[in-house]
Amino acid sequence: MSSSSSRSLTRREFIGQASCAGVGSTALFSTLLTLRLANSLSAQTAGTNGDYRALVCLFLAGGNDSFNMLVPTTGGEYEAYAKVRGNLAIAKETLLSITPGNLGGRTLGIHPSMTEVRDLFTTGRLAFVSNVGSLVRPTTLADVKAGRHLPLSLYSHADQIKQWQTCIPDQRTAIGWGGRAADIIKSLNAPSQVSMNISLSGQSVFLAGQQAFTYAVGSSGATALTGYSPTAANNLTATRSKGVQNLVDQSYRNLLEQTYADSTRDAIDSYYEFSSAIGTSTLTTPTPTGNSLANNLAMIARIIAANGRFGARRQIFFVQLGGWDHHDEVIDNQLTMLRTVSQAVGFFNAALNETGYADRVTLFTASDFGRTLTSNGNGSDHAWGGNHLVMGGAVGGGKVYGDAAAGHYPDLQNLAAIDTGQGRLIPGVAVDEYARDLLTWFGVTAGDLDYVLPAFSSRFGGRPSLGLFSPPATTPGTPTTPTTPTTPSTPSAPSTGGGGGGGGGGGAASPIFLGALGALALARLRQKRQERIRAEQAAKPQD
Amino acid sequence: MRFLSRLVWLLIGGPLLAQTVSPDTTLSADEQASRFLAQATFGPTTEAIAELRDLGYNYNAWIDRQVAKPATLAAPVVTAALSSAQITSIGNAQNRRARNQVMISGDDQLRQRVAYALSQIFVISDNVSTISNAAEGSSSYYDMLLQNSFGTYRQLLLDVTRHPMMGRFLTHYRNRKANPSTGTRPDENYARECMQLFSIGLYALNPDGTYSGFANGRPVEAYTNDQITEFARVFTGFTDEDNNPNAVGTGTGRLDFPRVSPANYTQPMKMWDAQHDTGAKTLLTYPGVRKASLPAGQSGMQDVNDAIDNLVEHPNTAPFISRLLIQRLVTSNPSDGYVGRVAAAFVNNGRGQRGDLVAVIKAILLDPEARSLTFLTDPEHGKLREPFLRVTHLLRACRYKLSGTVLPYDFGSSITENTLGQFPMSSPSVFNFYLPDYEPPGPISDAQLVGPEFQILNSVFGITTPNNLYNLIHTSAAGFSLDLAPQAAIADNAGTLVDNLDLLLTHGTLSAASREKILTAVNGISTAMVPSGSTLQLTRARMAAYLIVISPDYAVLK
């Protein structure tokens, strides 16, 4: 339990407790966000329209067996790999060999179907991050055995998916770090119906913010509401359109009705701005045939190239590729699915080269979890840490980043300290750390990290940056900010601060306080909506 | 927290409420019957409302009558089409049409609706090839749910466990005991999801579904990964029925099992004890547990039956399954009391029997929280009508017509999971189309509530779903079109027209404000606006139907 002493809380502690309060924390975030915006805006007003940046989260849903995507090949390391994987091991001679620039000569092999990824790696456009996973704090095997400081429902799909996307693995929240980043940064963009956060795969926790909403499109863009036109006059379509507007513009007492009305209204309105913006944004780079992920990435590349028409200086994208839960047939399925990923990523790089955005866009993978190193006969089961790739012109490519103490890639000959059983590895890199590097490049200042990654500074703040972006990123919009946030005031040792405090926070946060804040936030949201509707009605040409 | 949020709502939300739209609460008996049918079937029809009227609006009697009807099965629809040479093979599209047919047209509507709800709990999906390529396997699985809808939860869980399609989907088909020489161990997939999703859930629960304990501010987990590993050993040894136990394969791993060719996709999997882990196993421990462990040397099916009992009798199971069924049929945020009352019926049907699903269904549908009109104005009540149900409710309300002749219940490529965000038995994963605890950002999340179906309401499906409804109303969509002649016949009076559609689609709850907006649109249609080939009356009927189905009043079933 954290101390419930009478000393006043620092703002970071305040946030830390809010994040640990679970239910009710969302409303509290809203309030803190309002306090925060003034600071971040003043810090980021510098820069020009030429400082565009985008993050693309590629989520491999189901849990990629990523120790077959990136395999150790040095001497005894491969033997250890082959032994623990048994009939799931990939033959050494078929692996695409790489010698990362920072592994002191250790070699690795990329999955044989990922030739584009290998080429991107060797040309310095792509890096790997090894053994990443959701952590509540730096965790030892003793912690796991004692059940201390563990993510909720470790090894379960639904929870681990959420935790990768929230970076609050010991609480249940529906707000993701991409959404929180947009909460802070979206004011850099000009006002637009189209959200800064765009999903090619429907709703995600990752992109959901307190105020930032997600705009979802398909690989062919947005769809118009049939039989509707905002500009029709004196005809049946105008009558119908007015009827639709009247229905979705009303304020409904029922919260579900209100949410549906808001969502429908936003979907209808966004279409027009979106379609006109991307209409002239085209690609000549050929899309690999039969590759749905590449189709989605093609749409992302087109949106990125149209950023000026959205008035967007920052955008975050989410795209998901499912089907990775390979309890069975992992070898055969990965042959085709990793090929799909590799071709799509290779295509995306080419498309960004074509549009001139290669240096301004970073794509990174995420997944539920890694999988057991041991075989269940013909597949593998849910585990924890896994390997990931990061692609973009700004990335310090050709390297493998990871727990430096473990030589940046776990030594499979020596797993005793990190194997929780069946080859389930304790992550060497927390998702928070992975996110910190990405967000810092994206332009989130060190001071804003405690909003975007509320657990980071107290739990992992003492750890150095992974250094994913080298040379060290110089964010155009934030010229004065140190690029590698050495957390200004790491409050105390993790054991007394964040990690252990999780539970105490839950008990200490006053439910009445949180409830009142929630209602205030709710009232404010509704009021804002009314104002928006009134403003739009005033701006509308009269029929 | 729920209580507090409601309190604060009254204090701060009160002034705002004065200007908000609220459902109509003066429902006629027919309208109340329509509301009941919207929860209990694939959509009210004029005839179904009349049947309830003839029963004196005795919902209990209607349920009894439904329970007595035999199941209308899907697999025989496709196999009959095959044997009569109407089709040359059974593919996934044929299975989908067969299920559409029994769901939308079956006389056993309550059974169909419950089986559809169960298909979103005991999930398999035809988006994986081992299901979509398995002849009539997926229809057989749905039929298994139909046949268990009015049975016991225990038999349901056992039949789910043994169904070859579940065996394929969660990969316990040909799951082998550990093999020390190759280093393989049993597949944990089914064990994990069976516990997490099909029976006890992640956290220890009270009888009313609230968390029963907290440790360090977190709810106590209901099981550990080690216990999953133990259950994984239970679910070893399943393979096809009718195999030849002597015909041991020559492959490695999974393939080293006897098999039949073609594979059996419809009959329960058979236990092959040679590949069952016969060691002692630890099960879940809880007050009143009968067998917290299994001795070594039991037969495979004895192990499976004991493990199923261990899950069925766990104190979590009644509230966990009850809550999920309430969310599928009635409301996203049931009160603890409602969950508790349904769970109590699950534990004991009044005759000392556990898991009687008829008792559970009655407890859900006849509860005051489902029936009382006072809940209509509760800002937290109701559920977002699932996209598939938005379609079927419209089809049944407006007397759909079919254009095809062979397996004619065909939504084709226009009304699919790609335009609705869902289609029966085609979810992205075992986690269904949406999670039961999904909190859409905004007022629902701020009020600490959930809205599972909102997980598939976004700027894509928020447009394409209404477009499907528009096409049905104005022309046709795939094999379906609507008969709006009865509505056109009364369309000269806009009020009568809207009232008729309100009865069938919004069950008398259409708010006065929305009704007014729709009337304005209907009355705003001049003869000059009528498309060629249509009439003013039909144009008015289409306008009213479309605006109702796109309205929040229809989108949320209250």
Coordinates of C-alpha atoms in Angstrom, one line a residue, chain A residues 1 23-24 26-27 30 83-84 86-87 136 149-159 162 169-175 199 201-205 208-210 212-218 221 223-228 234-236 239-240 243-244 246-248 250-264 266-268 270-271 325 327-329 372-382 422 424 502-504 506-507 511-512 514-516 518-523 525-527 530 534, chain B residues 1 4 8-10 12 16-17 19-23 168 170-171 173 175-176 182-189 192-193 196 202-203 211 216-219 221 223 225 229 252-255 332-333 375-384 390 428 430-431 435 437-451 454-464 466-467 470-471 474 511 513-515 517-518 520-522 524-525 529-531 539 543 546-556 558:
Chain A
M1 CA 0.0 0.0 0.0
V23 CA -12.8 2.9 -12.5
G24 CA -13.4 6.6 -12.4
T26 CA -11.1 8.5 -17.0
A27 CA -13.0 11.5 -15.8
S30 CA -10.1 14.8 -18.5
K83 CA 16.0 -27.8 -28.4
V84 CA 13.4 -25.7 -26.7
G86 CA 11.4 -28.9 -30.8
N87 CA 9.2 -29.5 -33.8
V136 CA 3.7 -3.3 -14.2
H149 CA 3.2 -6.7 -9.6
L150 CA 1.8 -8.7 -12.5
P151 CA -0.4 -7.5 -15.3
L152 CA -4.0 -8.4 -14.9
S153 CA -4.9 -11.8 -16.2
L154 CA -1.5 -12.5 -17.7
Y155 CA -1.5 -14.6 -20.8
S156 CA -5.1 -13.9 -21.7
H157 CA -5.9 -12.4 -25.1
A158 CA -8.4 -9.8 -24.2
D159 CA -6.4 -8.4 -21.3
K162 CA -5.8 -4.0 -23.9
P169 CA -1.4 -3.2 -17.3
D170 CA -2.6 -3.4 -13.7
Q171 CA -5.8 -1.6 -14.4
R172 CA -8.7 -1.8 -16.7
T173 CA -9.1 1.3 -18.8
A174 CA -10.5 1.8 -22.3
I175 CA -8.2 4.7 -23.1
S199 CA -8.2 3.4 -37.8
S201 CA -9.6 -1.7 -38.3
G202 CA -12.6 -0.2 -36.5
Q203 CA -12.5 0.6 -32.8
S204 CA -9.4 0.1 -30.9
V205 CA -8.4 0.9 -27.3
A208 CA -9.3 6.0 -27.9
G209 CA -8.5 9.2 -25.9
Q210 CA -10.3 11.3 -23.4
A212 CA -9.5 12.4 -29.1
F213 CA -11.9 10.2 -31.0
T214 CA -11.2 7.6 -33.7
Y215 CA -12.1 8.0 -37.3
A216 CA -12.5 4.6 -38.9
V217 CA -12.2 4.1 -42.6
G218 CA -11.8 1.0 -44.8
G221 CA -11.7 5.0 -47.9
T223 CA -18.4 5.5 -47.4
A224 CA -21.2 8.0 -48.0
L225 CA -24.6 7.6 -46.3
T226 CA -26.9 6.5 -49.1
G227 CA -29.8 8.8 -49.9
Y228 CA -28.2 11.7 -48.0
N234 CA -36.1 21.1 -52.5
N235 CA -36.1 17.4 -53.3
L236 CA -36.7 14.1 -51.7
T239 CA -36.2 16.1 -47.1
R240 CA -34.6 12.8 -46.0
G243 CA -34.9 14.3 -41.2
V244 CA -31.7 12.4 -40.5
N246 CA -32.8 16.4 -37.0
L247 CA -32.8 12.9 -35.5
V248 CA -29.1 12.6 -34.8
Q250 CA -31.2 15.8 -30.8
S251 CA -30.0 15.5 -27.2
Y252 CA -31.0 12.1 -25.9
R253 CA -31.6 11.3 -22.3
N254 CA -30.6 7.7 -22.7
L255 CA -26.8 7.5 -22.8
L256 CA -26.7 4.7 -25.4
E257 CA -29.0 6.7 -27.7
Q258 CA -26.9 9.8 -27.2
T259 CA -23.7 7.8 -28.0
Y260 CA -25.3 6.3 -31.1
A261 CA -26.5 9.8 -32.2
D262 CA -23.0 11.3 -31.7
S263 CA -21.3 8.5 -33.5
T264 CA -23.7 8.5 -36.5
D266 CA -19.8 12.3 -36.8
A267 CA -19.6 9.4 -39.3
I268 CA -21.9 11.3 -41.7
S270 CA -16.6 13.3 -41.6
Y271 CA -17.2 11.5 -44.9
D325 CA -3.3 -17.4 -32.4
H327 CA -2.1 -23.2 -31.1
D328 CA -2.1 -25.4 -34.2
E329 CA -0.3 -25.3 -37.5
T372 CA 5.5 -20.4 -25.5
L373 CA 8.9 -21.5 -26.8
T374 CA 7.9 -25.1 -26.2
S375 CA 5.6 -26.9 -28.5
N376 CA 2.1 -28.2 -27.7
G377 CA 2.4 -30.7 -30.6
N378 CA 1.9 -28.5 -33.6
G379 CA 1.7 -25.0 -32.2
S380 CA 2.4 -22.8 -29.3
D381 CA 0.4 -21.3 -26.4
H382 CA 0.0 -17.9 -24.9
Q422 CA 7.0 -23.7 -20.9
R424 CA 7.1 -18.0 -21.4
G502 CA -1.2 0.5 -7.3
G503 CA -3.4 -1.0 -4.8
G504 CA -3.2 1.8 -2.4
G506 CA -7.4 2.3 -5.7
G507 CA -8.4 2.5 -2.1
P511 CA -15.1 7.6 -5.0
I512 CA -17.2 10.7 -4.4
L514 CA -14.1 10.8 -8.8
G515 CA -17.8 10.5 -9.3
A516 CA -18.3 14.2 -9.1
G518 CA -17.1 12.3 -13.9
A519 CA -20.4 14.0 -13.8
L520 CA -18.7 17.4 -14.4
A521 CA -16.8 16.0 -17.3
L522 CA -20.1 14.5 -18.6
A523 CA -21.9 17.8 -18.3
L525 CA -19.0 17.2 -22.9
R526 CA -22.8 17.6 -23.4
Q527 CA -22.5 21.3 -23.2
Q530 CA -24.7 21.6 -27.7
R534 CA -25.7 25.5 -32.4
Chain B
M1 CA -20.1 3.4 -7.8
L4 CA -23.1 7.3 -6.9
V8 CA -24.6 12.6 -9.4
W9 CA -26.6 12.3 -12.6
L10 CA -29.7 13.5 -10.8
I12 CA -25.9 17.7 -12.1
L16 CA -29.8 19.1 -18.7
L17 CA -32.5 16.4 -18.8
Q19 CA -34.2 19.5 -22.7
T20 CA -33.4 16.0 -23.7
V21 CA -35.4 13.5 -25.7
S22 CA -36.9 10.7 -23.7
P23 CA -38.7 7.5 -24.9
R168 CA -11.1 -27.4 -34.6
L170 CA -10.0 -24.0 -30.1
T171 CA -7.6 -26.8 -31.2
Y173 CA -9.1 -31.9 -31.6
N175 CA -4.7 -32.7 -28.5
R176 CA -2.1 -35.1 -27.2
T182 CA 9.9 -34.5 -28.2
G183 CA 9.3 -32.0 -25.5
T184 CA 5.7 -31.3 -26.4
R185 CA 2.9 -30.7 -23.9
P186 CA -0.9 -30.4 -24.1
D187 CA -2.4 -27.5 -26.0
E188 CA -3.9 -25.0 -23.5
N189 CA -6.2 -23.2 -25.8
R192 CA -8.1 -21.4 -21.1
E193 CA -11.1 -20.1 -23.1
Q196 CA -12.4 -17.6 -19.2
L202 CA -11.6 -14.2 -14.9
Y203 CA -12.5 -13.0 -11.5
Y211 CA -16.4 -9.1 -7.6
N216 CA -4.1 -4.9 -3.5
G217 CA -7.1 -3.1 -5.0
R218 CA -7.6 -5.6 -7.8
P219 CA -10.3 -8.2 -8.1
E221 CA -8.6 -13.9 -10.1
Y223 CA -7.8 -19.3 -11.5
N225 CA -2.2 -20.3 -15.3
T229 CA -2.3 -26.3 -17.5
T252 CA 4.4 -36.7 -35.7
G253 CA 2.7 -34.6 -33.1
R254 CA -1.0 -33.9 -33.8
L255 CA -1.1 -35.9 -36.9
S332 CA -26.0 -3.9 -21.4
N333 CA -25.8 -2.8 -17.8
F375 CA -36.9 1.4 -17.0
L376 CA -37.6 3.1 -20.3
T377 CA -36.6 6.4 -18.9
D378 CA -33.6 5.1 -17.0
P379 CA -30.7 6.7 -19.0
E380 CA -28.6 3.6 -18.5
H381 CA -31.1 1.0 -19.6
G382 CA -31.1 -1.0 -22.8
K383 CA -28.7 -2.2 -25.4
L384 CA -27.5 -1.1 -28.8
R390 CA -31.4 -4.3 -36.8
P428 CA -13.0 -12.2 -35.7
V430 CA -13.3 -16.4 -29.8
F431 CA -13.9 -13.0 -28.1
L435 CA -16.3 -7.6 -25.4
D437 CA -17.0 -5.0 -20.8
Y438 CA -16.4 -2.6 -23.7
E439 CA -16.7 1.0 -22.7
P440 CA -17.3 3.3 -25.6
P441 CA -15.5 6.6 -25.0
G442 CA -17.9 9.4 -24.1
P443 CA -20.9 9.6 -21.8
I444 CA -21.2 5.8 -21.3
S445 CA -17.6 5.4 -20.3
D446 CA -17.8 8.5 -18.1
A447 CA -20.8 7.0 -16.3
Q448 CA -18.7 3.9 -15.7
L449 CA -21.0 1.8 -17.9
V450 CA -20.4 -0.6 -20.7
G451 CA -21.9 -0.9 -24.2
F454 CA -20.6 0.0 -29.5
Q455 CA -17.3 -1.8 -30.2
I456 CA -18.5 -2.3 -33.7
L457 CA -20.2 1.1 -34.2
N458 CA -17.7 3.3 -35.9
S459 CA -17.5 5.6 -38.9
V460 CA -17.4 2.6 -41.2
F461 CA -20.3 0.5 -39.8
G462 CA -22.1 3.6 -38.7
I463 CA -22.7 4.3 -42.4
T464 CA -22.7 0.9 -44.0
P466 CA -27.9 2.2 -42.3
N467 CA -27.1 1.8 -46.0
Y470 CA -31.8 1.9 -46.8
N471 CA -31.4 -0.5 -49.6
H474 CA -36.0 1.3 -51.1
S511 CA -40.1 9.6 -28.5
A513 CA -39.6 14.6 -30.4
S514 CA -38.4 12.0 -32.9
R515 CA -42.0 11.2 -34.0
K517 CA -39.2 15.1 -36.8
I518 CA -40.3 12.0 -38.8
T520 CA -42.2 16.7 -40.6
A521 CA -40.2 14.7 -43.2
V522 CA -43.2 12.6 -44.3
G524 CA -42.7 17.5 -46.4
I525 CA -42.8 15.1 -49.4
M529 CA -40.6 14.6 -55.3
V530 CA -42.1 11.1 -55.9
P531 CA -39.6 9.0 -57.9
T539 CA -42.6 7.2 -50.8
M543 CA -39.4 7.8 -45.6
Y546 CA -36.0 4.7 -43.0
L547 CA -36.0 7.5 -40.6
I548 CA -37.2 5.2 -37.8
V549 CA -34.5 2.6 -38.4
I550 CA -31.8 5.2 -38.5
S551 CA -33.1 6.9 -35.4
P552 CA -31.4 6.5 -32.0
D553 CA -34.9 5.4 -30.8
Y554 CA -34.6 2.2 -32.9
A555 CA -30.9 1.8 -32.6
V556 CA -31.2 1.3 -28.9
K558 CA -34.9 -0.4 -24.3

